[in-house]
mmCIF file with all atom_site columns, N, CA, C and O in Angstrom:
data_model
loop_
_atom_site.group_PDB
_atom_site.id
_atom_site.type_symbol
_atom_site.label_atom_id
_atom_site.label_alt_id
_atom_site.label_comp_id
_atom_site.label_asym_id
_atom_site.label_entity_id
_atom_site.label_seq_id
_atom_site.pdbx_PDB_ins_code
_atom_site.Cartn_x
_atom_site.Cartn_y
_atom_site.Cartn_z
_atom_site.occupancy
_atom_site.B_iso_or_equiv
_atom_site.pdbx_formal_charge
_atom_site.auth_seq_id
_atom_site.auth_comp_id
_atom_site.auth_asym_id
_atom_site.auth_atom_id
_atom_site.pdbx_PDB_model_num
ATOM 1   N N  . UNK G 1 1  ? -4.717  -11.735 -3.827  1.00 0.00 ? 1  UNK G N  1
ATOM 2   C CA . UNK G 1 1  ? -5.425  -12.091 -5.030  1.00 0.00 ? 1  UNK G CA 1
ATOM 3   C C  . UNK G 1 1  ? -4.471  -11.936 -6.217  1.00 0.00 ? 1  UNK G C  1
ATOM 4   O O  . UNK G 1 1  ? -3.560  -11.130 -6.183  1.00 0.00 ? 1  UNK G O  1
ATOM 5   N N  . UNK G 1 2  ? -4.721  -12.721 -7.247  1.00 0.00 ? 2  UNK G N  1
ATOM 6   C CA . UNK G 1 2  ? -3.895  -12.683 -8.446  1.00 0.00 ? 2  UNK G CA 1
ATOM 7   C C  . UNK G 1 2  ? -4.777  -12.883 -9.664  1.00 0.00 ? 2  UNK G C  1
ATOM 8   O O  . UNK G 1 2  ? -5.721  -13.679 -9.627  1.00 0.00 ? 2  UNK G O  1
ATOM 9   N N  . UNK G 1 3  ? -4.472  -12.188 -10.743 1.00 0.00 ? 3  UNK G N  1
ATOM 10  C CA . UNK G 1 3  ? -5.177  -12.375 -12.004 1.00 0.00 ? 3  UNK G CA 1
ATOM 11  C C  . UNK G 1 3  ? -4.326  -13.292 -12.870 1.00 0.00 ? 3  UNK G C  1
ATOM 12  O O  . UNK G 1 3  ? -3.171  -12.994 -13.157 1.00 0.00 ? 3  UNK G O  1
ATOM 13  N N  . UNK G 1 4  ? -4.905  -14.412 -13.288 1.00 0.00 ? 4  UNK G N  1
ATOM 14  C CA . UNK G 1 4  ? -4.176  -15.403 -14.077 1.00 0.00 ? 4  UNK G CA 1
ATOM 15  C C  . UNK G 1 4  ? -4.204  -15.058 -15.570 1.00 0.00 ? 4  UNK G C  1
ATOM 16  O O  . UNK G 1 4  ? -4.868  -14.117 -16.000 1.00 0.00 ? 4  UNK G O  1
ATOM 17  N N  . UNK G 1 5  ? -3.529  -15.869 -16.360 1.00 0.00 ? 5  UNK G N  1
ATOM 18  C CA . UNK G 1 5  ? -3.488  -15.678 -17.805 1.00 0.00 ? 5  UNK G CA 1
ATOM 19  C C  . UNK G 1 5  ? -4.836  -15.929 -18.468 1.00 0.00 ? 5  UNK G C  1
ATOM 20  O O  . UNK G 1 5  ? -5.000  -15.649 -19.652 1.00 0.00 ? 5  UNK G O  1
ATOM 21  N N  . UNK G 1 6  ? -5.793  -16.443 -17.723 1.00 0.00 ? 6  UNK G N  1
ATOM 22  C CA . UNK G 1 6  ? -7.136  -16.674 -18.266 1.00 0.00 ? 6  UNK G CA 1
ATOM 23  C C  . UNK G 1 6  ? -7.900  -15.360 -18.456 1.00 0.00 ? 6  UNK G C  1
ATOM 24  O O  . UNK G 1 6  ? -8.962  -15.325 -19.070 1.00 0.00 ? 6  UNK G O  1
ATOM 25  N N  . UNK G 1 7  ? -7.365  -14.263 -17.945 1.00 0.00 ? 7  UNK G N  1
ATOM 26  C CA . UNK G 1 7  ? -7.998  -12.949 -18.040 1.00 0.00 ? 7  UNK G CA 1
ATOM 27  C C  . UNK G 1 7  ? -8.294  -12.604 -19.500 1.00 0.00 ? 7  UNK G C  1
ATOM 28  O O  . UNK G 1 7  ? -7.432  -12.723 -20.367 1.00 0.00 ? 7  UNK G O  1
ATOM 29  N N  . UNK G 1 8  ? -9.534  -12.148 -19.739 1.00 0.00 ? 8  UNK G N  1
ATOM 30  C CA . UNK G 1 8  ? -9.926  -11.732 -21.089 1.00 0.00 ? 8  UNK G CA 1
ATOM 31  C C  . UNK G 1 8  ? -10.006 -10.206 -21.203 1.00 0.00 ? 8  UNK G C  1
ATOM 32  O O  . UNK G 1 8  ? -10.500 -9.684  -22.191 1.00 0.00 ? 8  UNK G O  1
ATOM 33  N N  . UNK G 1 9  ? -9.528  -9.508  -20.195 1.00 0.00 ? 9  UNK G N  1
ATOM 34  C CA . UNK G 1 9  ? -9.458  -8.047  -20.166 1.00 0.00 ? 9  UNK G CA 1
ATOM 35  C C  . UNK G 1 9  ? -10.816 -7.395  -20.388 1.00 0.00 ? 9  UNK G C  1
ATOM 36  O O  . UNK G 1 9  ? -10.923 -6.382  -21.066 1.00 0.00 ? 9  UNK G O  1
ATOM 37  N N  . UNK G 1 10 ? -11.861 -7.954  -19.790 1.00 0.00 ? 10 UNK G N  1
ATOM 38  C CA . UNK G 1 10 ? -13.204 -7.387  -19.947 1.00 0.00 ? 10 UNK G CA 1
ATOM 39  C C  . UNK G 1 10 ? -13.414 -6.173  -19.059 1.00 0.00 ? 10 UNK G C  1
ATOM 40  O O  . UNK G 1 10 ? -14.278 -5.352  -19.325 1.00 0.00 ? 10 UNK G O  1
ATOM 41  N N  . UNK G 1 11 ? -12.649 -6.057  -17.959 1.00 0.00 ? 11 UNK G N  1
ATOM 42  C CA . UNK G 1 11 ? -12.747 -4.915  -17.073 1.00 0.00 ? 11 UNK G CA 1
ATOM 43  C C  . UNK G 1 11 ? -13.802 -5.019  -15.987 1.00 0.00 ? 11 UNK G C  1
ATOM 44  O O  . UNK G 1 11 ? -13.972 -4.087  -15.201 1.00 0.00 ? 11 UNK G O  1
ATOM 45  N N  . UNK G 1 12 ? -14.511 -6.132  -15.911 1.00 0.00 ? 12 UNK G N  1
ATOM 46  C CA . UNK G 1 12 ? -15.560 -6.293  -14.901 1.00 0.00 ? 12 UNK G CA 1
ATOM 47  C C  . UNK G 1 12 ? -15.003 -6.137  -13.490 1.00 0.00 ? 12 UNK G C  1
ATOM 48  O O  . UNK G 1 12 ? -15.656 -5.560  -12.617 1.00 0.00 ? 12 UNK G O  1
ATOM 49  N N  . UNK G 1 13 ? -13.821 -6.614  -13.252 1.00 0.00 ? 13 UNK G N  1
ATOM 50  C CA . UNK G 1 13 ? -13.218 -6.556  -11.922 1.00 0.00 ? 13 UNK G CA 1
ATOM 51  C C  . UNK G 1 13 ? -12.866 -5.140  -11.492 1.00 0.00 ? 13 UNK G C  1
ATOM 52  O O  . UNK G 1 13 ? -12.939 -4.805  -10.312 1.00 0.00 ? 13 UNK G O  1
ATOM 53  N N  . UNK G 1 14 ? -12.503 -4.303  -12.430 1.00 0.00 ? 14 UNK G N  1
ATOM 54  C CA . UNK G 1 14 ? -12.064 -2.941  -12.119 1.00 0.00 ? 14 UNK G CA 1
ATOM 55  C C  . UNK G 1 14 ? -13.160 -2.172  -11.382 1.00 0.00 ? 14 UNK G C  1
ATOM 56  O O  . UNK G 1 14 ? -12.904 -1.516  -10.372 1.00 0.00 ? 14 UNK G O  1
ATOM 57  N N  . UNK G 1 15 ? -14.370 -2.262  -11.878 1.00 0.00 ? 15 UNK G N  1
ATOM 58  C CA . UNK G 1 15 ? -15.479 -1.509  -11.282 1.00 0.00 ? 15 UNK G CA 1
ATOM 59  C C  . UNK G 1 15 ? -15.927 -2.066  -9.937  1.00 0.00 ? 15 UNK G C  1
ATOM 60  O O  . UNK G 1 15 ? -16.563 -1.360  -9.166  1.00 0.00 ? 15 UNK G O  1
ATOM 61  N N  . UNK G 1 16 ? -15.602 -3.312  -9.646  1.00 0.00 ? 16 UNK G N  1
ATOM 62  C CA . UNK G 1 16 ? -16.050 -3.909  -8.386  1.00 0.00 ? 16 UNK G CA 1
ATOM 63  C C  . UNK G 1 16 ? -15.049 -3.748  -7.254  1.00 0.00 ? 16 UNK G C  1
ATOM 64  O O  . UNK G 1 16 ? -15.398 -3.950  -6.102  1.00 0.00 ? 16 UNK G O  1
ATOM 65  N N  . UNK G 1 17 ? -13.831 -3.367  -7.555  1.00 0.00 ? 17 UNK G N  1
ATOM 66  C CA . UNK G 1 17 ? -12.807 -3.240  -6.516  1.00 0.00 ? 17 UNK G CA 1
ATOM 67  C C  . UNK G 1 17 ? -13.051 -1.989  -5.662  1.00 0.00 ? 17 UNK G C  1
ATOM 68  O O  . UNK G 1 17 ? -13.004 -0.864  -6.178  1.00 0.00 ? 17 UNK G O  1
ATOM 69  N N  . UNK G 1 18 ? -13.297 -2.172  -4.363  1.00 0.00 ? 18 UNK G N  1
ATOM 70  C CA . UNK G 1 18 ? -13.593 -1.018  -3.507  1.00 0.00 ? 18 UNK G CA 1
ATOM 71  C C  . UNK G 1 18 ? -12.395 -0.132  -3.190  1.00 0.00 ? 18 UNK G C  1
ATOM 72  O O  . UNK G 1 18 ? -12.568 0.988   -2.714  1.00 0.00 ? 18 UNK G O  1
ATOM 73  N N  . UNK G 1 19 ? -11.178 -0.610  -3.463  1.00 0.00 ? 19 UNK G N  1
ATOM 74  C CA . UNK G 1 19 ? -9.987  0.185   -3.168  1.00 0.00 ? 19 UNK G CA 1
ATOM 75  C C  . UNK G 1 19 ? -9.183  0.527   -4.418  1.00 0.00 ? 19 UNK G C  1
ATOM 76  O O  . UNK G 1 19 ? -8.030  0.946   -4.336  1.00 0.00 ? 19 UNK G O  1
ATOM 77  N N  . UNK G 1 20 ? -9.769  0.331   -5.591  1.00 0.00 ? 20 UNK G N  1
ATOM 78  C CA . UNK G 1 20 ? -9.127  0.653   -6.877  1.00 0.00 ? 20 UNK G CA 1
ATOM 79  C C  . UNK G 1 20 ? -7.750  0.012   -7.016  1.00 0.00 ? 20 UNK G C  1
ATOM 80  O O  . UNK G 1 20 ? -6.795  0.652   -7.460  1.00 0.00 ? 20 UNK G O  1
ATOM 81  N N  . UNK G 1 21 ? -7.660  -1.263  -6.644  1.00 0.00 ? 21 UNK G N  1
ATOM 82  C CA . UNK G 1 21 ? -6.382  -1.969  -6.676  1.00 0.00 ? 21 UNK G CA 1
ATOM 83  C C  . UNK G 1 21 ? -6.150  -2.745  -7.968  1.00 0.00 ? 21 UNK G C  1
ATOM 84  O O  . UNK G 1 21 ? -5.185  -3.493  -8.062  1.00 0.00 ? 21 UNK G O  1
ATOM 85  N N  . UNK G 1 22 ? -7.019  -2.574  -8.959  1.00 0.00 ? 22 UNK G N  1
ATOM 86  C CA . UNK G 1 22 ? -6.845  -3.286  -10.225 1.00 0.00 ? 22 UNK G CA 1
ATOM 87  C C  . UNK G 1 22 ? -6.544  -2.266  -11.316 1.00 0.00 ? 22 UNK G C  1
ATOM 88  O O  . UNK G 1 22 ? -7.289  -1.308  -11.518 1.00 0.00 ? 22 UNK G O  1
ATOM 89  N N  . UNK G 1 23 ? -5.431  -2.488  -12.014 1.00 0.00 ? 23 UNK G N  1
ATOM 90  C CA . UNK G 1 23 ? -4.976  -1.551  -13.042 1.00 0.00 ? 23 UNK G CA 1
ATOM 91  C C  . UNK G 1 23 ? -4.651  -2.298  -14.327 1.00 0.00 ? 23 UNK G C  1
ATOM 92  O O  . UNK G 1 23 ? -4.376  -3.494  -14.316 1.00 0.00 ? 23 UNK G O  1
ATOM 93  N N  . UNK G 1 24 ? -4.676  -1.562  -15.434 1.00 0.00 ? 24 UNK G N  1
ATOM 94  C CA . UNK G 1 24 ? -4.310  -2.147  -16.714 1.00 0.00 ? 24 UNK G CA 1
ATOM 95  C C  . UNK G 1 24 ? -2.824  -2.448  -16.725 1.00 0.00 ? 24 UNK G C  1
ATOM 96  O O  . UNK G 1 24 ? -2.018  -1.683  -16.213 1.00 0.00 ? 24 UNK G O  1
ATOM 97  N N  . UNK G 1 25 ? -2.484  -3.593  -17.325 1.00 0.00 ? 25 UNK G N  1
ATOM 98  C CA . UNK G 1 25 ? -1.081  -3.992  -17.452 1.00 0.00 ? 25 UNK G CA 1
ATOM 99  C C  . UNK G 1 25 ? -0.907  -4.599  -18.840 1.00 0.00 ? 25 UNK G C  1
ATOM 100 O O  . UNK G 1 25 ? -0.967  -5.804  -19.013 1.00 0.00 ? 25 UNK G O  1
ATOM 101 N N  . UNK G 1 26 ? -0.752  -3.750  -19.815 1.00 0.00 ? 26 UNK G N  1
ATOM 102 C CA . UNK G 1 26 ? -0.663  -4.225  -21.186 1.00 0.00 ? 26 UNK G CA 1
ATOM 103 C C  . UNK G 1 26 ? -2.035  -4.642  -21.684 1.00 0.00 ? 26 UNK G C  1
ATOM 104 O O  . UNK G 1 26 ? -2.980  -3.862  -21.603 1.00 0.00 ? 26 UNK G O  1
ATOM 105 N N  . UNK G 1 27 ? -2.161  -5.888  -22.137 1.00 0.00 ? 27 UNK G N  1
ATOM 106 C CA . UNK G 1 27 ? -3.452  -6.358  -22.647 1.00 0.00 ? 27 UNK G CA 1
ATOM 107 C C  . UNK G 1 27 ? -4.252  -7.103  -21.587 1.00 0.00 ? 27 UNK G C  1
ATOM 108 O O  . UNK G 1 27 ? -5.274  -7.707  -21.896 1.00 0.00 ? 27 UNK G O  1
ATOM 109 N N  . UNK G 1 28 ? -3.803  -7.063  -20.356 1.00 0.00 ? 28 UNK G N  1
ATOM 110 C CA . UNK G 1 28 ? -4.492  -7.711  -19.228 1.00 0.00 ? 28 UNK G CA 1
ATOM 111 C C  . UNK G 1 28 ? -4.622  -6.702  -18.091 1.00 0.00 ? 28 UNK G C  1
ATOM 112 O O  . UNK G 1 28 ? -4.336  -5.536  -18.260 1.00 0.00 ? 28 UNK G O  1
ATOM 113 N N  . UNK G 1 29 ? -5.028  -7.190  -16.933 1.00 0.00 ? 29 UNK G N  1
ATOM 114 C CA . UNK G 1 29 ? -5.101  -6.363  -15.732 1.00 0.00 ? 29 UNK G CA 1
ATOM 115 C C  . UNK G 1 29 ? -4.217  -6.979  -14.663 1.00 0.00 ? 29 UNK G C  1
ATOM 116 O O  . UNK G 1 29 ? -3.882  -8.158  -14.737 1.00 0.00 ? 29 UNK G O  1
ATOM 117 N N  . UNK G 1 30 ? -3.850  -6.178  -13.665 1.00 0.00 ? 30 UNK G N  1
ATOM 118 C CA . UNK G 1 30 ? -3.084  -6.712  -12.540 1.00 0.00 ? 30 UNK G CA 1
ATOM 119 C C  . UNK G 1 30 ? -3.616  -6.105  -11.255 1.00 0.00 ? 30 UNK G C  1
ATOM 120 O O  . UNK G 1 30 ? -4.218  -5.032  -11.250 1.00 0.00 ? 30 UNK G O  1
ATOM 121 N N  . UNK G 1 31 ? -3.362  -6.802  -10.157 1.00 0.00 ? 31 UNK G N  1
ATOM 122 C CA . UNK G 1 31 ? -3.804  -6.356  -8.853  1.00 0.00 ? 31 UNK G CA 1
ATOM 123 C C  . UNK G 1 31 ? -2.598  -5.776  -8.119  1.00 0.00 ? 31 UNK G C  1
ATOM 124 O O  . UNK G 1 31 ? -1.559  -6.428  -8.002  1.00 0.00 ? 31 UNK G O  1
ATOM 125 N N  . UNK G 1 32 ? -2.748  -4.565  -7.622  1.00 0.00 ? 32 UNK G N  1
ATOM 126 C CA . UNK G 1 32 ? -1.642  -3.874  -6.949  1.00 0.00 ? 32 UNK G CA 1
ATOM 127 C C  . UNK G 1 32 ? -1.563  -4.277  -5.476  1.00 0.00 ? 32 UNK G C  1
ATOM 128 O O  . UNK G 1 32 ? -2.432  -4.981  -4.957  1.00 0.00 ? 32 UNK G O  1
ATOM 129 N N  . UNK G 1 33 ? -0.554  -3.768  -4.812  1.00 0.00 ? 33 UNK G N  1
ATOM 130 C CA . UNK G 1 33 ? -0.354  -4.042  -3.383  1.00 0.00 ? 33 UNK G CA 1
ATOM 131 C C  . UNK G 1 33 ? -1.433  -3.407  -2.503  1.00 0.00 ? 33 UNK G C  1
ATOM 132 O O  . UNK G 1 33 ? -1.501  -3.705  -1.312  1.00 0.00 ? 33 UNK G O  1
ATOM 133 N N  . UNK G 1 34 ? -2.265  -2.556  -3.074  1.00 0.00 ? 34 UNK G N  1
ATOM 134 C CA . UNK G 1 34 ? -3.356  -1.934  -2.319  1.00 0.00 ? 34 UNK G CA 1
ATOM 135 C C  . UNK G 1 34 ? -4.503  -2.907  -2.057  1.00 0.00 ? 34 UNK G C  1
ATOM 136 O O  . UNK G 1 34 ? -5.411  -2.600  -1.286  1.00 0.00 ? 34 UNK G O  1
ATOM 137 N N  . UNK G 1 35 ? -4.463  -4.083  -2.673  1.00 0.00 ? 35 UNK G N  1
ATOM 138 C CA . UNK G 1 35 ? -5.523  -5.088  -2.529  1.00 0.00 ? 35 UNK G CA 1
ATOM 139 C C  . UNK G 1 35 ? -5.719  -5.475  -1.065  1.00 0.00 ? 35 UNK G C  1
ATOM 140 O O  . UNK G 1 35 ? -4.758  -5.707  -0.337  1.00 0.00 ? 35 UNK G O  1
ATOM 141 N N  . UNK G 1 36 ? -6.987  -5.545  -0.649  1.00 0.00 ? 36 UNK G N  1
ATOM 142 C CA . UNK G 1 36 ? -7.318  -5.940  0.717   1.00 0.00 ? 36 UNK G CA 1
ATOM 143 C C  . UNK G 1 36 ? -7.829  -7.378  0.787   1.00 0.00 ? 36 UNK G C  1
ATOM 144 O O  . UNK G 1 36 ? -8.311  -7.814  1.833   1.00 0.00 ? 36 UNK G O  1
ATOM 145 N N  . UNK G 1 37 ? -7.736  -8.114  -0.338  1.00 0.00 ? 37 UNK G N  1
ATOM 146 C CA . UNK G 1 37 ? -8.152  -9.522  -0.399  1.00 0.00 ? 37 UNK G CA 1
ATOM 147 C C  . UNK G 1 37 ? -9.636  -9.716  -0.085  1.00 0.00 ? 37 UNK G C  1
ATOM 148 O O  . UNK G 1 37 ? -10.036 -10.740 0.461   1.00 0.00 ? 37 UNK G O  1
ATOM 149 N N  . UNK G 1 38 ? -10.478 -8.746  -0.439  1.00 0.00 ? 38 UNK G N  1
ATOM 150 C CA . UNK G 1 38 ? -11.916 -8.851  -0.125  1.00 0.00 ? 38 UNK G CA 1
ATOM 151 C C  . UNK G 1 38 ? -12.636 -9.864  -1.006  1.00 0.00 ? 38 UNK G C  1
ATOM 152 O O  . UNK G 1 38 ? -13.677 -10.376 -0.627  1.00 0.00 ? 38 UNK G O  1
ATOM 153 N N  . UNK G 1 39 ? -12.119 -10.117 -2.212  1.00 0.00 ? 39 UNK G N  1
ATOM 154 C CA . UNK G 1 39 ? -12.719 -11.110 -3.097  1.00 0.00 ? 39 UNK G CA 1
ATOM 155 C C  . UNK G 1 39 ? -13.799 -10.593 -4.024  1.00 0.00 ? 39 UNK G C  1
ATOM 156 O O  . UNK G 1 39 ? -14.337 -11.357 -4.821  1.00 0.00 ? 39 UNK G O  1
ATOM 157 N N  . UNK G 1 40 ? -14.119 -9.321  -3.955  1.00 0.00 ? 40 UNK G N  1
ATOM 158 C CA . UNK G 1 40 ? -15.164 -8.769  -4.825  1.00 0.00 ? 40 UNK G CA 1
ATOM 159 C C  . UNK G 1 40 ? -14.815 -8.955  -6.299  1.00 0.00 ? 40 UNK G C  1
ATOM 160 O O  . UNK G 1 40 ? -15.680 -9.270  -7.119  1.00 0.00 ? 40 UNK G O  1
ATOM 161 N N  . UNK G 1 41 ? -13.573 -8.790  -6.638  1.00 0.00 ? 41 UNK G N  1
ATOM 162 C CA . UNK G 1 41 ? -13.143 -8.931  -8.029  1.00 0.00 ? 41 UNK G CA 1
ATOM 163 C C  . UNK G 1 41 ? -13.317 -10.360 -8.524  1.00 0.00 ? 41 UNK G C  1
ATOM 164 O O  . UNK G 1 41 ? -13.768 -10.592 -9.640  1.00 0.00 ? 41 UNK G O  1
ATOM 165 N N  . UNK G 1 42 ? -12.961 -11.315 -7.692  1.00 0.00 ? 42 UNK G N  1
ATOM 166 C CA . UNK G 1 42 ? -13.076 -12.723 -8.076  1.00 0.00 ? 42 UNK G CA 1
ATOM 167 C C  . UNK G 1 42 ? -14.532 -13.089 -8.338  1.00 0.00 ? 42 UNK G C  1
ATOM 168 O O  . UNK G 1 42 ? -14.823 -13.828 -9.279  1.00 0.00 ? 42 UNK G O  1
ATOM 169 N N  . UNK G 1 43 ? -15.428 -12.573 -7.529  1.00 0.00 ? 43 UNK G N  1
ATOM 170 C CA . UNK G 1 43 ? -16.854 -12.848 -7.715  1.00 0.00 ? 43 UNK G CA 1
ATOM 171 C C  . UNK G 1 43 ? -17.387 -12.255 -9.010  1.00 0.00 ? 43 UNK G C  1
ATOM 172 O O  . UNK G 1 43 ? -18.340 -12.784 -9.578  1.00 0.00 ? 43 UNK G O  1
ATOM 173 N N  . UNK G 1 44 ? -16.783 -11.178 -9.481  1.00 0.00 ? 44 UNK G N  1
ATOM 174 C CA . UNK G 1 44 ? -17.276 -10.514 -10.680 1.00 0.00 ? 44 UNK G CA 1
ATOM 175 C C  . UNK G 1 44 ? -16.665 -11.034 -11.982 1.00 0.00 ? 44 UNK G C  1
ATOM 176 O O  . UNK G 1 44 ? -17.149 -10.742 -13.062 1.00 0.00 ? 44 UNK G O  1
ATOM 177 N N  . UNK G 1 45 ? -15.605 -11.827 -11.888 1.00 0.00 ? 45 UNK G N  1
ATOM 178 C CA . UNK G 1 45 ? -14.888 -12.287 -13.085 1.00 0.00 ? 45 UNK G CA 1
ATOM 179 C C  . UNK G 1 45 ? -15.685 -13.386 -13.816 1.00 0.00 ? 45 UNK G C  1
ATOM 180 O O  . UNK G 1 45 ? -15.944 -14.446 -13.257 1.00 0.00 ? 45 UNK G O  1
ATOM 181 N N  . UNK G 1 46 ? -16.035 -13.127 -15.092 1.00 0.00 ? 46 UNK G N  1
ATOM 182 C CA . UNK G 1 46 ? -16.841 -14.097 -15.838 1.00 0.00 ? 46 UNK G CA 1
ATOM 183 C C  . UNK G 1 46 ? -16.085 -15.366 -16.258 1.00 0.00 ? 46 UNK G C  1
ATOM 184 O O  . UNK G 1 46 ? -16.705 -16.354 -16.637 1.00 0.00 ? 46 UNK G O  1
ATOM 185 N N  . UNK G 1 47 ? -14.751 -15.327 -16.181 1.00 0.00 ? 47 UNK G N  1
ATOM 186 C CA . UNK G 1 47 ? -13.969 -16.505 -16.579 1.00 0.00 ? 47 UNK G CA 1
ATOM 187 C C  . UNK G 1 47 ? -13.150 -17.082 -15.436 1.00 0.00 ? 47 UNK G C  1
ATOM 188 O O  . UNK G 1 47 ? -12.232 -17.873 -15.655 1.00 0.00 ? 47 UNK G O  1
ATOM 189 N N  . UNK G 1 48 ? -13.451 -16.671 -14.215 1.00 0.00 ? 48 UNK G N  1
ATOM 190 C CA . UNK G 1 48 ? -12.758 -17.160 -13.009 1.00 0.00 ? 48 UNK G CA 1
ATOM 191 C C  . UNK G 1 48 ? -11.239 -17.035 -13.105 1.00 0.00 ? 48 UNK G C  1
ATOM 192 O O  . UNK G 1 48 ? -10.498 -17.948 -12.731 1.00 0.00 ? 48 UNK G O  1
ATOM 193 N N  . UNK G 1 49 ? -10.777 -15.887 -13.593 1.00 0.00 ? 49 UNK G N  1
ATOM 194 C CA . UNK G 1 49 ? -9.340  -15.661 -13.782 1.00 0.00 ? 49 UNK G CA 1
ATOM 195 C C  . UNK G 1 49 ? -8.674  -15.041 -12.561 1.00 0.00 ? 49 UNK G C  1
ATOM 196 O O  . UNK G 1 49 ? -7.479  -14.777 -12.584 1.00 0.00 ? 49 UNK G O  1
ATOM 197 N N  . UNK G 1 50 ? -9.438  -14.808 -11.490 1.00 0.00 ? 50 UNK G N  1
ATOM 198 C CA . UNK G 1 50 ? -8.859  -14.199 -10.292 1.00 0.00 ? 50 UNK G CA 1
ATOM 199 C C  . UNK G 1 50 ? -8.876  -15.212 -9.166  1.00 0.00 ? 50 UNK G C  1
ATOM 200 O O  . UNK G 1 50 ? -9.923  -15.762 -8.827  1.00 0.00 ? 50 UNK G O  1
ATOM 201 N N  . UNK G 1 51 ? -7.693  -15.462 -8.612  1.00 0.00 ? 51 UNK G N  1
ATOM 202 C CA . UNK G 1 51 ? -7.550  -16.473 -7.573  1.00 0.00 ? 51 UNK G CA 1
ATOM 203 C C  . UNK G 1 51 ? -6.845  -15.893 -6.348  1.00 0.00 ? 51 UNK G C  1
ATOM 204 O O  . UNK G 1 51 ? -6.153  -14.883 -6.449  1.00 0.00 ? 51 UNK G O  1
ATOM 205 N N  . UNK G 1 52 ? -7.046  -16.547 -5.227  1.00 0.00 ? 52 UNK G N  1
ATOM 206 C CA . UNK G 1 52 ? -6.419  -16.092 -3.975  1.00 0.00 ? 52 UNK G CA 1
ATOM 207 C C  . UNK G 1 52 ? -4.962  -16.495 -3.929  1.00 0.00 ? 52 UNK G C  1
ATOM 208 O O  . UNK G 1 52 ? -4.524  -17.387 -4.572  1.00 0.00 ? 52 UNK G O  1
#
């Protein structure tokens, strides 16, 4: 999974990640190598900024 530049840094994805693989990266968020590709974050993103 990857967070694109469309990210508005709302933080909705952070709370939905079951393995805490989303962290702040400046004014946006990024997905770490701990990601299991479950897709929960993508489903929670209000601007569809998370892609496989």
